[in-house]
Coordinates of C-alpha atoms in Angstrom, one line a residue:
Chain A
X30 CA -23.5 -40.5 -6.0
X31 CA -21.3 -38.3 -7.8
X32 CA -20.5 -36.0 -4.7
X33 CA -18.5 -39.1 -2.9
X34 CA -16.1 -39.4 -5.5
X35 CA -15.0 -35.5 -5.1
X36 CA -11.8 -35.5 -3.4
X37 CA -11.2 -34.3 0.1
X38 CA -9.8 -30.7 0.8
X39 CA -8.0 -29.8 4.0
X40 CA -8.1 -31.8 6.9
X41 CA -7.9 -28.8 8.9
X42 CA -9.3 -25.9 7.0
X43 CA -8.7 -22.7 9.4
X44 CA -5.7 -23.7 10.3
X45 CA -4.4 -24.8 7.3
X46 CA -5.4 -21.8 4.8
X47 CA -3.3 -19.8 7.2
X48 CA 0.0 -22.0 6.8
X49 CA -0.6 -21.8 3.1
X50 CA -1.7 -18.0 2.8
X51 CA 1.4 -17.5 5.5
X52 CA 3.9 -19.1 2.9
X53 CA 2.3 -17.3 0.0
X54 CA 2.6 -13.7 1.9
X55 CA 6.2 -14.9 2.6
X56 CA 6.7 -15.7 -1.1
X57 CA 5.8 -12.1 -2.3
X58 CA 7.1 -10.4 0.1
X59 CA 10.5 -11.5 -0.5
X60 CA 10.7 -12.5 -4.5
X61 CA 13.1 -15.4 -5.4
X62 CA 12.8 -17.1 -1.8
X63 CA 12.2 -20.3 -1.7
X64 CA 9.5 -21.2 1.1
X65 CA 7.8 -24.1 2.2
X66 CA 4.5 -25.0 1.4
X67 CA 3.1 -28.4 2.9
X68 CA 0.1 -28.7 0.6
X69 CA -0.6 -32.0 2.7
X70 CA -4.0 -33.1 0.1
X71 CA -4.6 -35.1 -2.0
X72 CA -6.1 -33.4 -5.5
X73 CA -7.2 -35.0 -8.6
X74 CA -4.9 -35.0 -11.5
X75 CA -4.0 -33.3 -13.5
X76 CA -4.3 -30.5 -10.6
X77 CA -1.4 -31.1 -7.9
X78 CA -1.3 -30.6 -4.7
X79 CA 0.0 -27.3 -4.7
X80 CA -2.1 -25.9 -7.0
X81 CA -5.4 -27.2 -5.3
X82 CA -3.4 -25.9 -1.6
X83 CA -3.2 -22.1 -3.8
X84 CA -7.4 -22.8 -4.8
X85 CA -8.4 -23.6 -1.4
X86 CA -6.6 -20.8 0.7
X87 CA -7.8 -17.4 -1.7
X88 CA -10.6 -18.6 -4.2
X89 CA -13.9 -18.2 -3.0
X90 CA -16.9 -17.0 -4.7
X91 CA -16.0 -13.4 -4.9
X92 CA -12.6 -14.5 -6.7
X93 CA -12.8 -15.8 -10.0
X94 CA -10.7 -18.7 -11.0
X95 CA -9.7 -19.0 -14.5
X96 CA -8.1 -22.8 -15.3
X97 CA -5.5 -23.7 -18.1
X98 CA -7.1 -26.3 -21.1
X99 CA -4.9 -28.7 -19.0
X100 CA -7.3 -28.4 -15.5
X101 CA -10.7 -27.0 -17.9
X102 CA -10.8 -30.5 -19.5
X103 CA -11.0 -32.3 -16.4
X104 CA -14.2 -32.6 -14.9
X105 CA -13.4 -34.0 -11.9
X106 CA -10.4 -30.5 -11.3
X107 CA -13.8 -28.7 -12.5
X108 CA -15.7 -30.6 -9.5
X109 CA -13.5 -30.5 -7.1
X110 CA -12.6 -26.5 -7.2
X111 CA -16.2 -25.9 -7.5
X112 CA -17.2 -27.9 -4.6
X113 CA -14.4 -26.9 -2.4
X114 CA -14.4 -22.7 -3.0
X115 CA -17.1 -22.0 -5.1
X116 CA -15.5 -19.7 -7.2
X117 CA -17.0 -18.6 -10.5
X118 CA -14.6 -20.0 -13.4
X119 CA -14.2 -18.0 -16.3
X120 CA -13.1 -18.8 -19.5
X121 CA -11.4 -15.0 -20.6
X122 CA -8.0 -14.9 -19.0
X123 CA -8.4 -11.6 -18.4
X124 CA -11.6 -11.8 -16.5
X125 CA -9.4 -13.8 -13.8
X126 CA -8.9 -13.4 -10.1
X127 CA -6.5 -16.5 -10.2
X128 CA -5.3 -18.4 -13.1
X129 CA -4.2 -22.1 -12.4
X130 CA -1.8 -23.2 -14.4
X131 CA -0.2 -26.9 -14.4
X132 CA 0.8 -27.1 -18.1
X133 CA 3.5 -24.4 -18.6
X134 CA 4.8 -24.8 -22.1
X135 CA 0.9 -24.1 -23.1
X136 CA 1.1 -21.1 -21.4
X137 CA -0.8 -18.0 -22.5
X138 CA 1.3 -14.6 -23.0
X139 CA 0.9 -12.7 -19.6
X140 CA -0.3 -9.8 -21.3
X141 CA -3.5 -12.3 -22.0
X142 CA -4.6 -11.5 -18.1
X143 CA -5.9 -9.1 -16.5
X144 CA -4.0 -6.3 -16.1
X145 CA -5.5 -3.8 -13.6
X146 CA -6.0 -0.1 -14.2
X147 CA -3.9 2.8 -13.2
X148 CA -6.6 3.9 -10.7
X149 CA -7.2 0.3 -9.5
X150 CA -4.2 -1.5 -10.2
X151 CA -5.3 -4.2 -7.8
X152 CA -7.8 -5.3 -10.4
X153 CA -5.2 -8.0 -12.0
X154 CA -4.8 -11.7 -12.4
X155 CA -2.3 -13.6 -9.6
X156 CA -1.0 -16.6 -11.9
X157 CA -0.3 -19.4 -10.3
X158 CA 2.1 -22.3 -11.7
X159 CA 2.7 -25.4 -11.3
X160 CA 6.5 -26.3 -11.9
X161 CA 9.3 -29.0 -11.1
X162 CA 11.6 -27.4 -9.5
X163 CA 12.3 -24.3 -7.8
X164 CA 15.7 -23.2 -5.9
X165 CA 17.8 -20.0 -5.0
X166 CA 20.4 -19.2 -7.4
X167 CA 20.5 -20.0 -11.1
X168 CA 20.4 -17.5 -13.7
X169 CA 17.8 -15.4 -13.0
X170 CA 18.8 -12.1 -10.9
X171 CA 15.9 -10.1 -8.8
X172 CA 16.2 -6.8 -8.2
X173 CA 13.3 -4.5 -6.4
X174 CA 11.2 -4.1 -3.4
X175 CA 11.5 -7.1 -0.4
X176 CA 14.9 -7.8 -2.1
X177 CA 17.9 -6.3 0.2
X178 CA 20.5 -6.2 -2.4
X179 CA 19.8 -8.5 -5.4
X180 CA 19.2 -12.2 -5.4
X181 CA 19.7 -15.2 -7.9
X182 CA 16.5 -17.3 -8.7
X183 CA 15.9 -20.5 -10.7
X184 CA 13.1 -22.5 -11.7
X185 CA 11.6 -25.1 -14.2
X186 CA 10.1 -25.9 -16.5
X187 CA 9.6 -21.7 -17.2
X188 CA 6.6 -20.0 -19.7
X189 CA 8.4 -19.1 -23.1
X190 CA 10.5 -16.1 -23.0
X191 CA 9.5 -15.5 -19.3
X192 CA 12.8 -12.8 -18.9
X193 CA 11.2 -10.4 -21.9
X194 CA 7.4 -11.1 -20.3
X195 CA 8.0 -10.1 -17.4
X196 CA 10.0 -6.9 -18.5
X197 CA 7.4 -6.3 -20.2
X198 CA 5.2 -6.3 -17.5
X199 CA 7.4 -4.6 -15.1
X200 CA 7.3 -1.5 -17.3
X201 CA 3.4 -1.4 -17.0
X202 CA 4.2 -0.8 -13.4
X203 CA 1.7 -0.1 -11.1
X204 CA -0.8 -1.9 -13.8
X205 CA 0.7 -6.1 -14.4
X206 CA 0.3 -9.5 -13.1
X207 CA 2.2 -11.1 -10.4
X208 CA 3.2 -14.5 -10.9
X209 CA 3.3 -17.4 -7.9
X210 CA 5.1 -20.8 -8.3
X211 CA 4.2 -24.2 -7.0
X212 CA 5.9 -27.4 -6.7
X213 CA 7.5 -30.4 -5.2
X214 CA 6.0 -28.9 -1.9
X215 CA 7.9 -25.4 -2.1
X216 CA 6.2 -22.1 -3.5
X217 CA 8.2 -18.7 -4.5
X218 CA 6.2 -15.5 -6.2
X219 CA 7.7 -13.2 -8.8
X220 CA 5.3 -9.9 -8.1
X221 CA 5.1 -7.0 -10.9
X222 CA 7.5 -5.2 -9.0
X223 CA 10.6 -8.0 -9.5
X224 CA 13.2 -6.5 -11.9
X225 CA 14.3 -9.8 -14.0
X226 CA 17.2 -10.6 -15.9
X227 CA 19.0 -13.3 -16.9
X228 CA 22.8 -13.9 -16.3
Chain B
X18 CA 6.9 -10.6 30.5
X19 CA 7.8 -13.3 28.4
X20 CA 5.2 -15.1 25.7
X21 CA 2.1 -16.4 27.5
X22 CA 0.2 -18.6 25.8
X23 CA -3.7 -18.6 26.5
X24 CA -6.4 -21.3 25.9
X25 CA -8.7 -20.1 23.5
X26 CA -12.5 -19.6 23.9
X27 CA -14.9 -21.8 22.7
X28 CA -17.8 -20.1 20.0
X29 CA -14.9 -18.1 18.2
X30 CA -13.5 -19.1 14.7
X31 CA -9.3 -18.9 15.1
X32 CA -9.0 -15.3 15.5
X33 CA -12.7 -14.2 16.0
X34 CA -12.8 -13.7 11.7
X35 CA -14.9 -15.8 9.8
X36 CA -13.0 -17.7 6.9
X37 CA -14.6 -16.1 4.0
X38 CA -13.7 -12.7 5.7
X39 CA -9.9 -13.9 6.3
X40 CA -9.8 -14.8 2.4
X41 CA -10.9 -11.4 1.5
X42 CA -8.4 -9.7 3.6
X43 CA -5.5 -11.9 2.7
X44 CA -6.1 -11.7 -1.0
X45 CA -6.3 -7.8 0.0
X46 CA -2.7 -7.9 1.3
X47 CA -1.0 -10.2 -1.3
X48 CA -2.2 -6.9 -3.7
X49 CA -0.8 -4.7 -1.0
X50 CA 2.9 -6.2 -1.0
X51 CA 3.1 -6.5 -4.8
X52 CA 1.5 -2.9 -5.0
X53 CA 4.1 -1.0 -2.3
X54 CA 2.2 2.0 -1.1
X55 CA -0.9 1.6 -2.9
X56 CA -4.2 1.6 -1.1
X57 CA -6.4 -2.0 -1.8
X58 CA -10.5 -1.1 -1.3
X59 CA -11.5 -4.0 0.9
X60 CA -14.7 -4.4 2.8
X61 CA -13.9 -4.3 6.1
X62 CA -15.9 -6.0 9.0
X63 CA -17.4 -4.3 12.1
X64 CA -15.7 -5.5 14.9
X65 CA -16.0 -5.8 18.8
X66 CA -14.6 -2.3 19.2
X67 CA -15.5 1.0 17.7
X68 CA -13.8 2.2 14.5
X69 CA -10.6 4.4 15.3
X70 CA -9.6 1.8 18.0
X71 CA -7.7 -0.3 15.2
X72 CA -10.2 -2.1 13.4
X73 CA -8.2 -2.3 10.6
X74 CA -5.1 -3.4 12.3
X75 CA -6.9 -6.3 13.9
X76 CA -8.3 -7.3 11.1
X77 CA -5.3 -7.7 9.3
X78 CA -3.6 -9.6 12.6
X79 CA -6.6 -11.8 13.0
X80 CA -6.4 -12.5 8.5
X81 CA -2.0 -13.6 9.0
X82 CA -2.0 -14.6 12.8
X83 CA -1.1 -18.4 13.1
X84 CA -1.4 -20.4 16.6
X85 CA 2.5 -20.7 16.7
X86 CA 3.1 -16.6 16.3
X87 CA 3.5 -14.6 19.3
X88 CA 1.6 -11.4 19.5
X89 CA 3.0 -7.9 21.0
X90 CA 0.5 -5.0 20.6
X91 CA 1.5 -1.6 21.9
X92 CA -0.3 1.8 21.8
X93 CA 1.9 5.2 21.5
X94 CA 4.8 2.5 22.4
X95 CA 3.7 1.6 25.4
X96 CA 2.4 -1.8 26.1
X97 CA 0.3 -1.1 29.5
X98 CA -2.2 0.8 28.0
X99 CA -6.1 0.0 27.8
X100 CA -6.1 0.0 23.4
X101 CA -3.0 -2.7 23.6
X102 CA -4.3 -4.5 26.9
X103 CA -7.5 -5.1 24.9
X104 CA -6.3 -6.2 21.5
X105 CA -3.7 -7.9 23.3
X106 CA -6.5 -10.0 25.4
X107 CA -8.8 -10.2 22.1
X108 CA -6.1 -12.5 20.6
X109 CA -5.4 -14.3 23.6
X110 CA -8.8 -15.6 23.6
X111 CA -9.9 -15.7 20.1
X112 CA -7.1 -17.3 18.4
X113 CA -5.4 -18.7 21.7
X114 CA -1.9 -17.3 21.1
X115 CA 0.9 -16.2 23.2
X116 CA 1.1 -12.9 23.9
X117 CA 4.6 -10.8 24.8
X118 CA 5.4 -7.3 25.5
X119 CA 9.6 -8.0 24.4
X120 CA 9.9 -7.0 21.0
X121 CA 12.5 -9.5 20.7
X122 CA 10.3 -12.5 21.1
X123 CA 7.0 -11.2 18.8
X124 CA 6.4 -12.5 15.3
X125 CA 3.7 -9.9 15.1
X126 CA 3.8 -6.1 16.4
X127 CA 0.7 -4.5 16.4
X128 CA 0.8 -0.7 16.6
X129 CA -0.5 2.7 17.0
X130 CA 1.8 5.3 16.2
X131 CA 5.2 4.1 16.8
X132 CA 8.0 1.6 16.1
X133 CA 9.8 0.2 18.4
X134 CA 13.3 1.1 19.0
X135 CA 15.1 -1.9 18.5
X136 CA 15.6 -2.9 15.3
X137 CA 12.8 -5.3 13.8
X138 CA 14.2 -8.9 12.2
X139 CA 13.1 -10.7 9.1
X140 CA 11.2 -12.9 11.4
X141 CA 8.7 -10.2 12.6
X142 CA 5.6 -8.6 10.8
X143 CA 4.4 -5.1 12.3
X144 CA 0.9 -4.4 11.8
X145 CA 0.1 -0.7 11.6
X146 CA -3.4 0.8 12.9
X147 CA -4.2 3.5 10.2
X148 CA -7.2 6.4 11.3
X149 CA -6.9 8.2 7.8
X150 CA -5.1 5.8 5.4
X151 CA -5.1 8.8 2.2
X152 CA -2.1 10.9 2.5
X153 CA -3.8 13.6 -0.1
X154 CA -7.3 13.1 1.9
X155 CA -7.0 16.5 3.5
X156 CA -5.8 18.1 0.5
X157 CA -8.2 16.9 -2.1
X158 CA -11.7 15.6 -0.7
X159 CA -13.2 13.5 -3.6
X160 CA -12.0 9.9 -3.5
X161 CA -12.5 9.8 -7.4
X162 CA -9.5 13.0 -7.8
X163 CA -7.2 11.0 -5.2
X164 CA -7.3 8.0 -7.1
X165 CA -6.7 9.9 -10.5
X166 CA -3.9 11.8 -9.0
X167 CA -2.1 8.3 -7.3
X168 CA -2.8 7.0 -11.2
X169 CA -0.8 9.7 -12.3
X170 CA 1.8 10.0 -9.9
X171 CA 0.9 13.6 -9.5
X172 CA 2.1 14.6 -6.0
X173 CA 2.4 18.1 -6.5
X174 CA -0.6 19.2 -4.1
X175 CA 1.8 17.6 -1.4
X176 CA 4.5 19.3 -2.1
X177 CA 2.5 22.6 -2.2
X178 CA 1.9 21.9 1.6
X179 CA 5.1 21.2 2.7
X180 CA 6.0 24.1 1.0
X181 CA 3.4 26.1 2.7
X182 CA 5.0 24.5 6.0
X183 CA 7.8 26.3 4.9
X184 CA 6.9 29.6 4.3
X185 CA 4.6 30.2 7.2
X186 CA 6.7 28.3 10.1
X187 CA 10.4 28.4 8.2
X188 CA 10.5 24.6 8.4
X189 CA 8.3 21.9 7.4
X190 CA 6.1 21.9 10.4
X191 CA 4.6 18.2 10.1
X192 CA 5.7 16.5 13.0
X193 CA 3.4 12.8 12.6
X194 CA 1.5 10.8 9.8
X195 CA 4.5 12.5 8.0
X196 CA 4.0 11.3 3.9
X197 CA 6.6 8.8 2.5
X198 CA 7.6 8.0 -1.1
X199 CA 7.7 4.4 -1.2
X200 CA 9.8 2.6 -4.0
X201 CA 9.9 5.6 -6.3
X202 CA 6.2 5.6 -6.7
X203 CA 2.8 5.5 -4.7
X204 CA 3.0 8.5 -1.7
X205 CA 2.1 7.2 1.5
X206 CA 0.6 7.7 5.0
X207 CA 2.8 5.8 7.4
X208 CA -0.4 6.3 10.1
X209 CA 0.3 8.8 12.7
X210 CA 3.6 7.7 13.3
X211 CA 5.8 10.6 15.1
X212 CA 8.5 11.1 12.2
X213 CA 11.2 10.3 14.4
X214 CA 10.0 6.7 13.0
X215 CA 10.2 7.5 9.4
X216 CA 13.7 6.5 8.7
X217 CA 12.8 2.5 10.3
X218 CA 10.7 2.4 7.8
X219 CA 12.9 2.2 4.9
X220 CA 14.7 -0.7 4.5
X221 CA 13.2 -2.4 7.0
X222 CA 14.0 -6.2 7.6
X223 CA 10.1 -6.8 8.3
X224 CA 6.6 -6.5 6.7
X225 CA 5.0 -3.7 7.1
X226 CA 1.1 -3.8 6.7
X227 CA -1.3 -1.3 7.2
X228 CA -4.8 -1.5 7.6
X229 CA -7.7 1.1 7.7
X230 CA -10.6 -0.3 9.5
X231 CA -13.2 2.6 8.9
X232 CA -12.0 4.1 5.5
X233 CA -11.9 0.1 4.2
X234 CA -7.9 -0.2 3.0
X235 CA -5.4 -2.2 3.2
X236 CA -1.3 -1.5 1.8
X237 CA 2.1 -2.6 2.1
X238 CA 5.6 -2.0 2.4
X239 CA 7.4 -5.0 1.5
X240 CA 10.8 -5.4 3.3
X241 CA 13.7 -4.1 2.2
X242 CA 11.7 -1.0 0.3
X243 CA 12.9 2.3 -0.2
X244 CA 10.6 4.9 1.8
X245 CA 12.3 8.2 1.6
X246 CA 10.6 11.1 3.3
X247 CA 9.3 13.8 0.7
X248 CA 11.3 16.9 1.6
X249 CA 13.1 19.7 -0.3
X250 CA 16.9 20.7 -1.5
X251 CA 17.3 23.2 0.9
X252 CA 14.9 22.1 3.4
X253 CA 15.6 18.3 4.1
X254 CA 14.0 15.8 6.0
X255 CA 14.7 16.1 9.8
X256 CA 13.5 13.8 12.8
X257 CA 12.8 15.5 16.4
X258 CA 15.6 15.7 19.1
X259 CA 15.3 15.6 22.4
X260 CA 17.8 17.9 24.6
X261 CA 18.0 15.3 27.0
X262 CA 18.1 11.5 27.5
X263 CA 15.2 9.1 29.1
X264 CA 15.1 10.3 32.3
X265 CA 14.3 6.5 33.6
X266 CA 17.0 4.5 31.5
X267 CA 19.2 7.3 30.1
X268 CA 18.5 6.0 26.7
X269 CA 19.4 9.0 23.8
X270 CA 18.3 8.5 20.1
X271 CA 14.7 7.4 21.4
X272 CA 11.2 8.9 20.9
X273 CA 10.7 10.3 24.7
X274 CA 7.1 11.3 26.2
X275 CA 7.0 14.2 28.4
X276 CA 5.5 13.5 31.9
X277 CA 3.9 16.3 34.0
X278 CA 5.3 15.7 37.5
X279 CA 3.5 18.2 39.6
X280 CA 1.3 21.7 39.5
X281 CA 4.7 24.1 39.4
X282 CA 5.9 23.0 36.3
X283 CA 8.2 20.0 37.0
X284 CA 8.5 17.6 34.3
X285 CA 10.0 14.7 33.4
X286 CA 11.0 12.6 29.7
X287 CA 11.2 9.4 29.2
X288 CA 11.3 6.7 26.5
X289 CA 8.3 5.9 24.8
X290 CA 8.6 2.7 24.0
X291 CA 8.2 0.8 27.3
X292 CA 9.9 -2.5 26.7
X293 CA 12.9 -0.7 25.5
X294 CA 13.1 1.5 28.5
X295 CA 12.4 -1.6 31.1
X296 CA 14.9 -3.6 29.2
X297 CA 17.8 -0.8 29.3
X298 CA 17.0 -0.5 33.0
X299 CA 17.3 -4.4 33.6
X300 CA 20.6 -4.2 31.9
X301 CA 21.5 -1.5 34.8
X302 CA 21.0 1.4 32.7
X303 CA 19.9 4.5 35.0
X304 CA 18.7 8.0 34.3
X305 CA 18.6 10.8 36.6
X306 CA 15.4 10.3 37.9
X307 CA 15.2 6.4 38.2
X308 CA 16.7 6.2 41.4
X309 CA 14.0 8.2 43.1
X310 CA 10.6 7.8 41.4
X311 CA 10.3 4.2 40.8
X312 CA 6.5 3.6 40.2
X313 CA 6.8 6.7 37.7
X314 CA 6.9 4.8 34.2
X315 CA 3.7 3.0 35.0
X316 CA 2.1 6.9 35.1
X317 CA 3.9 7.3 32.1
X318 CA 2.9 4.7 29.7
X319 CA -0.4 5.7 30.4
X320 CA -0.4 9.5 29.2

């Protein structure tokens, strides 16, 4: 049967989706740190860990999931994140809840998302990204909201001309996406209120 | 009292929520920080308590509460009373976790209308229970105009009442649920907080959530935000002051209650934040009227 080869979620799943969501609430509450996030599943490639960890704490069938050409071509990442949250996925960017992303060079512009509206600005697309590496300092500096002075901020591999995206975005301000990174075990959140630059 | 933990009741999900309900609310806050100010629509739950006795606020502990947090609920500051002896209790046997009343050793505050004195720590998250969460509610009825005036950043009605404040009373006469600016944009109802606890909010080392159990929203205030007070040139913001210090612990600077003593006018103030005042006395700290009316506090924390 086709069901037994769908890989296991949680071991624990109440008490894990709250170590996860904690860490994520963490993340974008204070943009640029660098928090841990145990992700402790296994997921089927290309989809890792931390992205499945992201799928499995907030997608459920009232948040649409949107998946990069990376995840969409897999049908067992297809399987898996239907069987585990049941989310709807949707093939328009900008009909998204959450967008998974694991291949960042093939990126689409963040402008491609949904964006909110001024009245409901909550209406947007949280992008989540899979990346290598992720650490305080570096050449990014943070200014804004759940930052007490300013902050330095690194990670990689990054979307193409993230700095001038995300200015972009900022200006939209309250309307914009807020952006979550994944990897090696650690997540940190850029939301549409982060002033970037580089330095 | 330090943290307690308690076993947790069989036929309850962790925290009483069910997960589908936890998702909702959760995804509901993670718009909230990244949205300072702004109210997120979510559909809250009925609960095992009426609205207005902090169904939202529970609802957002029970959505971020983990079994290692401890849990500190006060009402009006105190924590003796029967709204924070029962949220406190809820948790305890929902979700199993230890409960405190020290400030110092909570990870998450729940509250009705105060802050607590001492200063809150990155550590902490303080959960605010909000009756009307739309600062402009009472100035413009229709939902559909509030949202088009928060679109447009187009405060002006607000400060037509402060200014109305001014010129019948010859101050702004808003004493609670006193509206903020946060992070130059989205005007705010910090729940009916005196004002005296304005000022904590703004760069504030913790979380701040807020959560609006009958009127269904949930919003934010990331730490380290700016939440200025709206006020005028010539008329700026001011917090109360008392004349005198907590009667029980001599503490000045604090939020006092005033206790009626007796049927010919004898009165006494003291602090309202109960932990603060028991731990000031502990450190030997005495007011004028501590010596001689030691079960008064109790009688206090419960006005």
């Amino acid at each position: 049967m086709s069901a037994l080869a769908i890989t296991a979620g949680f071991a624990d799943p109440v008490i894990e989706a709250q170590a996860h969501f904690h860490a994520l609430m963490n993340a974008l509450a204070r943009p640029g740190s660098v928090q841990p996030f145990p992700a402790a599943l296994d997921a089927p490639a290309p989809l890792t860990r931390e992205l499945a960890a992201v799928a499995l704490t907030l997608a459920d069938h009232e948040a649409t999931l949107w998946l990069d050409e990376t995840l969409a071509a897999s049908k067992a990442v297809v399987d898996y994140l239907r069987f585990h949250t049941g989310a709807r996925l949707v093939a328009n960017p900008s009909d998204a809840a959450f967008a998974l992303v694991a291949d960042v060079a093939a990126m689409p512009t963040l402008a491609s998302f949904a964006q909110g509206t001024d009245e409901y600005p909550d209406r947007s697309t949280t992008i989540v990204i899979a990346v290598e590496t992720l650490a305080a300092g570096g050449d990014l500096e943070l200014i804004g909201p759940g930052i007490e002075d300013r902050t330095r901020f690194d990670l990689s591999p990054r979307p193409a001309g993230l700095a001038v995206q995300l200015a972009a975005n900022r200006a939209k301000f309250p309307r914009g996406v807020d952006l979550v990174f994944v990897g090696a075990r650690q997540v940190a959140a850029l939301p549409r209120t982060t002033l970037v630059s580089e330095v | 009292m330090s943290a307690v933990a308690a076993p947790q009741a069989n036929g309850y999900n962790f925290a009483y929520l069910d997960e589908q309900t936890k998702r909702m609310i959760r995804r509901a806050i993670l718009k909230g920080i990244a949205i300072p100010g702004y109210q997120v629509p979510f559909s809250s739950r009925e609960m095992p308590m009426p609205y207005g006795w902090g169904t939202g606020g529970v609802q957002v502990t029970a959505a971020i509460i983990g079994p290692d947090d401890v849990l500190k609920v006060i009402d009006q500051g105190s924590d003796d009373t029967t709204n924070a002896v029962s949220i406190r209790k809820f948790f305890a046997k929902t979700a199993g976790v230890a409960t405190t009343t020290e400030t110092r050793d909570a990870t998450i505050i729940q509250t009705r209308h105060r802050i607590p004195e001492r200063q809150l720590t990155e550590k902490q998250t303080i959960v605010f229970q909000v009756p009307i969460p739309e600062p402009l509610r009472f100035l413009e009825p229709r939902e559909t105009e509030t949202r088009k005036l928060h679109a447009l950043a187009d405060y002006g009605l607000m400060h037509v009442k402060l200014y109305e404040d001014i010129s019948r009373h010859g101050h702004i006469a808003t004493t609670y649920d006193y509206p903020v600016e946060v992070a130059d944009r989205y005007v705010m109802n910090p729940s009916p907080t005196p004002k005296f606890d304005n000022p904590k909010m703004h760069m504030s080392p913790a979380l701040q959530l807020f959560g609006a159990g009958r009127e269904k929203r949930i919003y934010a205030v990331p730490p380290f935000t700016k939440v200025r007070s709206l006020d005028f040139e010539d008329h700026p913001f001011e917090v109360q002051r008392f004349d005198k210090p907590c009667a029980l612990c001599a503490a000045t600077n604090v939020y006092l209650d005033e206790v009626v003593l007796d049927d010919r006018g004898g009165r006494m103030f003291v602090c309202s934040d109960s932990d603060y005042c028991e731990e000031r006395r502990a450190d030997g700290h005495r007011g004028e009227l501590s010596g001689e009316a030691p079960g008064l506090h109790a009688i206090g924390g419960a006005s």
